[in-house]
C-alpha positions as CSV (number, residue, x, y, z in Angstrom):
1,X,200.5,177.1,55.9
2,X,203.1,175.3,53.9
3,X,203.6,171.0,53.8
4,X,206.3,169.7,52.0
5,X,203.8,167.2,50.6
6,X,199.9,166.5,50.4
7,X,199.8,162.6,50.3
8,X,199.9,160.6,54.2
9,X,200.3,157.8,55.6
10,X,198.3,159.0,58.3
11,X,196.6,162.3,59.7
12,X,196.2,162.5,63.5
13,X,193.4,164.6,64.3
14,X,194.1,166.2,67.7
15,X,197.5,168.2,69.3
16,X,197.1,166.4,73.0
17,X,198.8,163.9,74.8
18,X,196.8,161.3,72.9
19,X,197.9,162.8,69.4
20,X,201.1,163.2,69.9
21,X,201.7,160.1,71.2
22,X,200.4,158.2,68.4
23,X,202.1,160.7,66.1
24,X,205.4,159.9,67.6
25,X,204.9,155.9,67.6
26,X,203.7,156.0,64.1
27,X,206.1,157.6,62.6
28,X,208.5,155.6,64.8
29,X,207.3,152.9,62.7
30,X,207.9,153.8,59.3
31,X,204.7,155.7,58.6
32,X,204.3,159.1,56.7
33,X,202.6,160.9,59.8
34,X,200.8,164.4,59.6
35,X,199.3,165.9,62.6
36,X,197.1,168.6,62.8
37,X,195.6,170.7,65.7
38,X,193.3,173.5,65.5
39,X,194.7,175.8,68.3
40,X,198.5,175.1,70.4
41,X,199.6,171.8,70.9
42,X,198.2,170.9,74.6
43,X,196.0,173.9,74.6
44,X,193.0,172.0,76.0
45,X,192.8,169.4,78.4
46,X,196.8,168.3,78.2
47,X,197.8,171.3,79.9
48,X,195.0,171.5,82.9
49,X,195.6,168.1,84.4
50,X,196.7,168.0,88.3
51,X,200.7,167.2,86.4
52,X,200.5,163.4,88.0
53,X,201.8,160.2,86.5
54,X,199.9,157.8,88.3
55,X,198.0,154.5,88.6
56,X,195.1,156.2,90.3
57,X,194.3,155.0,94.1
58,X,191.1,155.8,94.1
59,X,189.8,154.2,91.0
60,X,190.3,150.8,92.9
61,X,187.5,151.8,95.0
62,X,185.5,151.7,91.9
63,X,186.9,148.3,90.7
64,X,189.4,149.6,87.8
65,X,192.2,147.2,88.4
66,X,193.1,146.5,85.0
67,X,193.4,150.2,84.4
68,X,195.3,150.8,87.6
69,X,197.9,148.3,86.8
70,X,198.3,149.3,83.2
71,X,198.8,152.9,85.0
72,X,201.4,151.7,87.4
73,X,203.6,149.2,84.7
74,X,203.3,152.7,82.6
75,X,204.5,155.3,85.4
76,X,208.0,152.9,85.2
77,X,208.0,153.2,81.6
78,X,207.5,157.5,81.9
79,X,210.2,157.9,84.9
80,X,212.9,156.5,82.9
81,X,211.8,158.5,79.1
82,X,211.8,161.4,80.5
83,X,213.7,162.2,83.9
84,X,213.7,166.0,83.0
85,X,209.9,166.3,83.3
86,X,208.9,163.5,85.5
87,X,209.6,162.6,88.9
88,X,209.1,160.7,92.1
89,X,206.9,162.2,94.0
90,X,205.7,161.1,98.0
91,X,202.0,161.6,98.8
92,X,200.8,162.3,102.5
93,X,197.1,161.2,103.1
94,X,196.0,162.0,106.2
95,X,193.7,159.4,107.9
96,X,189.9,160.4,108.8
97,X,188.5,157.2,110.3
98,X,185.0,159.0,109.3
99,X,185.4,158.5,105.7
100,X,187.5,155.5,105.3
101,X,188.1,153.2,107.3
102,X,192.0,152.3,108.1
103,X,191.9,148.9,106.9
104,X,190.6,149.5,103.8
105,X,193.1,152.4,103.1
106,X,196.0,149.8,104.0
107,X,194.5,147.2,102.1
108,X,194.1,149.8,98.8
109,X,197.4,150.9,99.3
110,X,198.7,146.8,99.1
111,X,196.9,146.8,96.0
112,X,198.8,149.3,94.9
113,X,202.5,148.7,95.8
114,X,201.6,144.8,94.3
115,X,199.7,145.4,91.4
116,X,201.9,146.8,88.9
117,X,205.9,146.7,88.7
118,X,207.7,149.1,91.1
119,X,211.2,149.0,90.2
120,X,212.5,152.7,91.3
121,X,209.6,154.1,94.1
122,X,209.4,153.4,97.9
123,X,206.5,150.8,99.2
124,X,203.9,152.9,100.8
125,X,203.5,153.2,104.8
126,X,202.1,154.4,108.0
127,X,203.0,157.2,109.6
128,X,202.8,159.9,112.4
129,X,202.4,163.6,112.2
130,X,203.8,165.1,115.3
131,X,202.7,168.7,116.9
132,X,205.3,170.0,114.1
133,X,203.5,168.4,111.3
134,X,201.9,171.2,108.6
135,X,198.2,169.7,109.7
136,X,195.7,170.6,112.4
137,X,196.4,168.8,115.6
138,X,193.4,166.9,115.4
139,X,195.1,165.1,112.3
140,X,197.4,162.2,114.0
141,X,197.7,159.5,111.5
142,X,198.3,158.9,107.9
143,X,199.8,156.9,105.2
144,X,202.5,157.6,102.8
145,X,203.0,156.2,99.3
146,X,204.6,157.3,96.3
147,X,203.6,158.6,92.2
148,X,205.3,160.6,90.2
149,X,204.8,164.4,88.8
150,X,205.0,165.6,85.1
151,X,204.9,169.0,82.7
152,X,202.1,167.9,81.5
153,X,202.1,170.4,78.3
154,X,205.7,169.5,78.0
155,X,205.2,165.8,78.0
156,X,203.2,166.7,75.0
157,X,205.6,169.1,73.2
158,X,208.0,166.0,73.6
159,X,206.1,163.3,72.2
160,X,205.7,166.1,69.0
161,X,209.1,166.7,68.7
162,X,210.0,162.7,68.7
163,X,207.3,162.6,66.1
164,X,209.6,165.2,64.1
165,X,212.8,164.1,64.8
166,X,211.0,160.0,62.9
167,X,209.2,162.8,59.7
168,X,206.1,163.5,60.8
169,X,204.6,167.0,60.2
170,X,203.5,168.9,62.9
171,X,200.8,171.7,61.6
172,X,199.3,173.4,64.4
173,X,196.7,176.0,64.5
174,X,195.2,174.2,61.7
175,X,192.1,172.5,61.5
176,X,190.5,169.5,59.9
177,X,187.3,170.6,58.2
178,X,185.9,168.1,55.8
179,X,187.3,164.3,55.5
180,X,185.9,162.3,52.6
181,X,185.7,158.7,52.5
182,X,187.3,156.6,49.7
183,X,188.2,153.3,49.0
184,X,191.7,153.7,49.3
185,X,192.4,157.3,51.0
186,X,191.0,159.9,52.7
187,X,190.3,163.7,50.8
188,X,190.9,165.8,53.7
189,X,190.5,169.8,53.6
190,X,192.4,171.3,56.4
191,X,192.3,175.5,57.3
192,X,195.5,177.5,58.9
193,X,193.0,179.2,61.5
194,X,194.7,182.5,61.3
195,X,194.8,183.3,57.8
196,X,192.3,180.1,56.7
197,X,194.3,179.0,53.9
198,X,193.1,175.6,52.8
199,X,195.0,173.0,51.7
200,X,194.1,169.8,50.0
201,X,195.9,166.3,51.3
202,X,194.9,162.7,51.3
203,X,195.5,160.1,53.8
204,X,195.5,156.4,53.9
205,X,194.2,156.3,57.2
206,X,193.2,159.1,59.8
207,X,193.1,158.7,63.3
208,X,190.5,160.9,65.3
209,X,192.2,162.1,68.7
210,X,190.6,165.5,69.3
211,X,190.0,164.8,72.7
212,X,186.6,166.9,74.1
213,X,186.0,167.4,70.4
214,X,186.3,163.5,69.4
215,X,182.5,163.2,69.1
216,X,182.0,166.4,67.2
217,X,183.7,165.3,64.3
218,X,181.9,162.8,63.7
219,X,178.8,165.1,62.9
220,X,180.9,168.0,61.2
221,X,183.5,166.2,59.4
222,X,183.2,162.7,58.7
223,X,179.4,163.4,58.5
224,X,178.2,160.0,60.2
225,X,177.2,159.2,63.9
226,X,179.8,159.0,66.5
227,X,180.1,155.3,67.8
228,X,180.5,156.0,71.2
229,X,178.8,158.5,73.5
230,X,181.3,160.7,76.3
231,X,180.8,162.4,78.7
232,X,182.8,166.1,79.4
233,X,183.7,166.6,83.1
234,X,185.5,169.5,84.0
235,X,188.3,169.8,86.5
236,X,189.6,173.0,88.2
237,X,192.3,173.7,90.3
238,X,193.9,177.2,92.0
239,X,197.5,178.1,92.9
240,X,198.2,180.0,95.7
241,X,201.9,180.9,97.0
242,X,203.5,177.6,98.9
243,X,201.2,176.3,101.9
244,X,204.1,174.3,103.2
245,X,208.0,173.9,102.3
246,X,208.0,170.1,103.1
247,X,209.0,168.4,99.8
248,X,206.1,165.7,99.5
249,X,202.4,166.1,97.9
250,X,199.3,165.8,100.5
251,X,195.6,163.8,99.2
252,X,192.6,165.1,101.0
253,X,189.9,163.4,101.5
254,X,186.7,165.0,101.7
255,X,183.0,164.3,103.1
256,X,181.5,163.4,99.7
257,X,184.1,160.9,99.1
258,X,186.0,162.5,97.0
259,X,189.6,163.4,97.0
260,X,191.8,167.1,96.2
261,X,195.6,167.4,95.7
262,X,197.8,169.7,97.4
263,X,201.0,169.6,94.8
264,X,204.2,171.7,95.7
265,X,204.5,173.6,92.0
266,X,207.2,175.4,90.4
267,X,209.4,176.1,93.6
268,X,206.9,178.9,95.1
269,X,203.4,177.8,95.2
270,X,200.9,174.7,96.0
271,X,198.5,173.7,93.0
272,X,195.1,172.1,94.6
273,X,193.2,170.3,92.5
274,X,190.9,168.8,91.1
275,X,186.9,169.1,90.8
276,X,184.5,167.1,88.9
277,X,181.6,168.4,87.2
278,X,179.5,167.4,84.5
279,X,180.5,170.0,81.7
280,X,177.8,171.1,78.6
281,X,179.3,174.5,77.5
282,X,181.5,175.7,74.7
283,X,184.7,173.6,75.6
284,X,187.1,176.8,74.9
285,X,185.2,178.9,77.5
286,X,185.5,176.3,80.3
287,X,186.8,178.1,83.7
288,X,186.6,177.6,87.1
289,X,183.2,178.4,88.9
290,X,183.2,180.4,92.4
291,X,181.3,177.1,94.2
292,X,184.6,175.2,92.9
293,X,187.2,177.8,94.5
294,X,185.0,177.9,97.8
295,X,185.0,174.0,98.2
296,X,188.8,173.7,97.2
297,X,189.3,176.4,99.5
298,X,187.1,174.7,102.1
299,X,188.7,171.0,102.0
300,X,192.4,172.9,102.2
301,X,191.8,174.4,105.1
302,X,190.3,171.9,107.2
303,X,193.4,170.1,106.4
304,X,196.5,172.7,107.0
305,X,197.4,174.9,109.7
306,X,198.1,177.7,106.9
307,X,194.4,179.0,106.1
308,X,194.1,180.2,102.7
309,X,191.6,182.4,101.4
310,X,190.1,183.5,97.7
311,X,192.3,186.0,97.5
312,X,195.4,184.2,97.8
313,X,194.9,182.7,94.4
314,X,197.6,183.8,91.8
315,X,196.4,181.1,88.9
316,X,193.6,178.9,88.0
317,X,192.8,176.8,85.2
318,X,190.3,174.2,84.1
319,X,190.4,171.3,81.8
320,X,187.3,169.4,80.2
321,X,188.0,165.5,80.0
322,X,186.3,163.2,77.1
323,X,185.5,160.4,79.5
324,X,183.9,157.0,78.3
325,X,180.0,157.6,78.9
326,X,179.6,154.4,81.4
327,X,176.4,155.4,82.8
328,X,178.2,156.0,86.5
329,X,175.9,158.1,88.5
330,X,178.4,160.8,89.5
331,X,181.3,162.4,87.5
332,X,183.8,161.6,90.3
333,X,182.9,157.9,89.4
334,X,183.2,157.8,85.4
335,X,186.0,155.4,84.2
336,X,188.9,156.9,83.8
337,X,189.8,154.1,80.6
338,X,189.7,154.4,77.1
339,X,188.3,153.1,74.5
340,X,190.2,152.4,70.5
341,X,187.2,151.7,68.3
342,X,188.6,151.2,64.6
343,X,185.8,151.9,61.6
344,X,186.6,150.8,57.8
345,X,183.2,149.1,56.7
346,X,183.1,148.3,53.5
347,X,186.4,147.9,53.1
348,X,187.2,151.9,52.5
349,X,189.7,154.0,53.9
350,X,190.6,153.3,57.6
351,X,189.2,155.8,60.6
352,X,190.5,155.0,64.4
353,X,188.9,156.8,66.8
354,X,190.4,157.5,70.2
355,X,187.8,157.9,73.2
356,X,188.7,158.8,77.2
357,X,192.3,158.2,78.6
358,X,194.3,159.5,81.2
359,X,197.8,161.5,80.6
360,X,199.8,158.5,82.0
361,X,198.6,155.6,80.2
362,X,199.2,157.4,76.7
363,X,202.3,155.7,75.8
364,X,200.5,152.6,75.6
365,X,196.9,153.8,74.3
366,X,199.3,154.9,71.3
367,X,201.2,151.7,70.9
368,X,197.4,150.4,70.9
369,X,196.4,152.4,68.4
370,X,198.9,151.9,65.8
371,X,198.7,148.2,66.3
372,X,195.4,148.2,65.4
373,X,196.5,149.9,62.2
374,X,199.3,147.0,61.8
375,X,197.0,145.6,58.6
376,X,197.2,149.0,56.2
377,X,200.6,149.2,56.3
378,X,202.3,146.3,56.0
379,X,205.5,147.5,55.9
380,X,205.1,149.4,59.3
381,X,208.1,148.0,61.5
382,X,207.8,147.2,65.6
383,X,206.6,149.1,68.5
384,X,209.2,151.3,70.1
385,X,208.7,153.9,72.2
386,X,208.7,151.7,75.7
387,X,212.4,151.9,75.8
388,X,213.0,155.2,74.0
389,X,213.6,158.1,75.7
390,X,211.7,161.1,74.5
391,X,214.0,164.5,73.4
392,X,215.9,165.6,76.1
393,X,215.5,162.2,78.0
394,X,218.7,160.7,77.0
395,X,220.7,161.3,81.0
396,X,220.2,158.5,83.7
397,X,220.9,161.2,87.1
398,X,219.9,164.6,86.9
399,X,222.7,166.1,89.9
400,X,224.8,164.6,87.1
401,X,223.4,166.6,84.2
402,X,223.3,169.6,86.0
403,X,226.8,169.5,86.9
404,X,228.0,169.2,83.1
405,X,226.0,171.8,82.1
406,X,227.5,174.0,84.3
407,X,231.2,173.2,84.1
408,X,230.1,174.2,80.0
409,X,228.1,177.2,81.0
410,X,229.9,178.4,84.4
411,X,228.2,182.0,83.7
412,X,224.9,180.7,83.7
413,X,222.5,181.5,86.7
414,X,222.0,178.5,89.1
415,X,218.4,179.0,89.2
416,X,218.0,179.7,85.3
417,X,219.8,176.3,85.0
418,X,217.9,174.3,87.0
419,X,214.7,174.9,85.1
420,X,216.4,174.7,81.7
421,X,217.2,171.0,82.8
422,X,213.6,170.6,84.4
423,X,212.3,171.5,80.9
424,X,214.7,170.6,78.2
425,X,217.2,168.1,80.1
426,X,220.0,167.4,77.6
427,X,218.3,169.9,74.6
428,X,219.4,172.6,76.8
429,X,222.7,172.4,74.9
430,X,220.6,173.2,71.9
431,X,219.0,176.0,73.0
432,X,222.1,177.8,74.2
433,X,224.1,177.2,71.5
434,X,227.3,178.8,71.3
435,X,226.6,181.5,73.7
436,X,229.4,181.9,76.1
437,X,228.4,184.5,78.5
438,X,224.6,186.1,79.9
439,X,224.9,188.6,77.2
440,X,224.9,186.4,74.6
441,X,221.6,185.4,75.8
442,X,219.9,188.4,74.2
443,X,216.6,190.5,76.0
444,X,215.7,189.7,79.1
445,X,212.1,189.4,79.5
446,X,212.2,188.9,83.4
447,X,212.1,186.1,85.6
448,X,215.2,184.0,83.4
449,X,213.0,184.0,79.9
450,X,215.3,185.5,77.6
451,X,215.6,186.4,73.8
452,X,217.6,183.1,73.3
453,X,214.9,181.0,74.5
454,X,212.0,182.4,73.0
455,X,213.6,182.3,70.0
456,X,213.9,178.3,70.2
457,X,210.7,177.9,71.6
458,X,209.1,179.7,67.9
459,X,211.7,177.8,66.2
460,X,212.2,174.3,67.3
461,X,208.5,174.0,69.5
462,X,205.9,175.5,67.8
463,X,205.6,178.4,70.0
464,X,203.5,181.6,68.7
465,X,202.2,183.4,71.2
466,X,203.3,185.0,74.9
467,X,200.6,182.1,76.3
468,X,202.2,179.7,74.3
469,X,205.3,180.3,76.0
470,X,204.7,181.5,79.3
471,X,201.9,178.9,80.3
472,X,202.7,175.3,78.0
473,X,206.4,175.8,77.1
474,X,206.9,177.1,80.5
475,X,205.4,177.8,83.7
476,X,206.4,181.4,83.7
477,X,203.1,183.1,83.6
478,X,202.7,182.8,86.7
479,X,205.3,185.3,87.8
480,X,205.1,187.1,84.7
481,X,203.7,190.9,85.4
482,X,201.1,192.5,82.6
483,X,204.0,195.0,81.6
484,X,206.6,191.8,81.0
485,X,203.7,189.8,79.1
486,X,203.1,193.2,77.0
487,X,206.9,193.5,76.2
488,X,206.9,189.7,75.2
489,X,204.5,190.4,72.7
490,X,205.9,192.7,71.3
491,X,209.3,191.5,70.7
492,X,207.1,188.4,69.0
493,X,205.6,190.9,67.3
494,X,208.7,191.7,65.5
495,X,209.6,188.2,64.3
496,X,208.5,187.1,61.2
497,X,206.6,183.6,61.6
């Protein structure tokens, strides 16, 4: 590991969407950022989310309004930075008048359309599914409304590279393993993970956004008691190939009152999602239980005509959450807010530390957290990042950037295309460079991933490994055979990073 440099403004603590984000609206600001994560960036919980930017419907059952509405003013903000990763997406809940009544579902949904600013997404509705629908018969009535859909790892790899593009350092794979207290600074050891190489830096300030791991620091590097108590709750979700071809999102709801996704994903399959359990394991070994397959299975298919079965699955994943211990009863019904609590008692070296969150309201917990650090650096400049498109983000209609892109590159396959937009919008022209015909493009791995883009995924993202770039750069893991993952490793075995 090699920094240009071994004196900060501030070290982030933590490669997630949290992280990043303040990474990229520090350094925005003037500040000499360094970021440092232990494994990928969005290798934990940032990259097993259900992919929604929303203000969360069913939290206003449990009386969140401030957070829904600070959700729903922020899904505006997300749909215009970055139109390459996030969409509009329309939800279909079907109505059981056994598990909530229809008045209170239409009155929710009021909530919803009125409580936050809704410039570019339809009001919700009723509506009728017909003998055609893709439901069981017995399923007449619903509701529509509308949310959007994000790469959730991606949003992550953006907010990193904005962070770049305004000087920050970006070190992953490295880990923060003793932070000592001064008056004026921070002495901070840090190890590369795969060689452990320590390095010496000091930091003004150091913000602690480690996600599941934000408590654990407290007792093995800052050596002092955590101020606030979380709570892990793991989430799981399967893919299996495409239940239905219809275009919009369905949200189940089940007998124990609480609710699964059915998501179309990646043009092929459905992603169902999510559980809630209470989670007390070794965070990296988190995976999905058999009981939590059988009841996503379950609540699918007294939904859909198309049964599915365990078998079906191609992909699973699960993600721990640090939630805000509020003493709910059940997991389903821990707060989904967060929490900025900012430590520098006698006056010594400042530590913010970032607990819960939810991926869509981490533009603003970032703004947040770097205003609370406004008095340390006086010469820190405005808050920016509500208007600024993130890399890539910088095209109003996508029909419109696709059709430049291929008048430049008219040899370029029209699938291949399409998800080079969906993941790099206008930095496609920067990975393609000046190649000017398919060869150019270098080995084909399979399934469109060739030489050309692997190479600017190590390069210009941080990428290392095949799961780096197969599941958080991309989606393509999940068509990916074990021969095509073997020959991806070894062409990254040849590169010298």
């Amino acid at each position: 590991m090699q920094l240009l440099d071994n004196e900060y403004d501030l070290l982030v603590i933590g490669g997630g969407i949290n992280g990043a984000g303040i990474a990229a609206d520090a350094s925005g600001r003037g500040l000499k950022v360094l970021l440092c994560e232990q494994d990928d960036l969005a290798s934990a919980t940032s990259s097993n989310s259900s992919k929604l930017i929303h203000g969360g419907l069913r939290y206003l059952e449990h009386y969140q309004f401030r957070l829904v509405k600070e959700a729903l003013l922020e899904r505006e903000v997300l749909l215009k930075k970055a139109p390459h990763i996030i969409w509009p997406l329309s939800f279909r809940l079907p109505h059981q008048s056994h598990l909530r009544p229809p008045w209170m579902i239409r009155l929710g949904l009021f909530i919803y359309d009125h409580l936050g600013k809704r410039d570019t997404l339809p009001a919700s509705k009723s509506i009728i599914f017909t003998k055609d629908s893709v439901l069981n018969a017995s399923i007449t009535q619903g509701f529509e409304y509308a949310d959007g859909w994000v790469d959730d790892a991606r949003l992550v790899i953006l907010n990193a590279l904005a962070a770049e593009q305004h000087g920050a350092t970006i070190a992953t794979r490295t880990r923060c393993i003793k932070a000592q207290r001064n008056i004026e600074h921070w002495d901070v050891t840090l190890a590369q993970q795969t060689t452990q190489q320590q390095l010496q830096i000091k930091a003004k300030c150091i913000v602690n956004a480690a996600g599941p791991w934000v408590a654990s620091l407290f007792d093995n590097v800052f050596i002092q008691p955590s101020p606030q108590h979380i709570r892990l709750v793991k989430g799981s979700h399967i893919v299996v190939p495409r239940i239905h071809h219809e275009p919009c999102a369905y949200i189940l709801q089940n007998e124990d009152q609480r609710i699964v996704f059915v998501i179309p994903f990646e043009d092929d399959y459905s992603l169902i999602g999510t559980t809630d359990e209470e989670y007390a394991g070794n965070i990296k070994d988190v995976k999905i239980s058999k009981q939590e397959i059988s009841y996503l299975i379950n609540i699918t298919n007294h939904y859909f005509k198309t049964p599915i079965e365990a078998t079906d699955i191609v992909h699973t994943f699960s993600g721990v959450r640090p939630l805000l211990d509020d003493h709910s009863a059940d997991a389903q019904a821990v707060t989904r807010d967060y929490k900025l609590i900012l430590n520098n008692d006698d006056n010594q070296a400042a530590l913010l530390s970032v607990f819960g969150g939810k991926i869509t309201t981490y533009r603003k917990l970032a703004e947040n957290a770097v205003d609370k650090l406004a008095l340390f650096y006086p010469h820190m400049t405005e808050a920016w990042t509500k208007s600024a498109p993130l890399p890539g983000g910088d095209f109003s209609e996508k029909a419109t950037l696709i059709t430049q892109l291929q008048v430049k590159y008219n040899w370029l396959p029209e699938l291949l295309l399409n998800r080079l937009v969906r993941s790099y919008g206008t930095l496609t022209n920067a990975l393609l460079g000046n190649c000017s015909a398919l060869a150019d493009l270098g080995c084909h791995f399979g399934h469109g991933l060739y030489a050309q883009e692997v190479d600017y995924l190590i390069n210009k993202e941080w990428a290392k490994t095949s799961d780096d770039i197969l599941w958080r750069r991309t989606k393509l893991g999940l068509r990916f055979s074990k021969a095509q993952v073997t020959a991806l490793d070894n062409y990254l075995r040849t590169l010298n990073y």
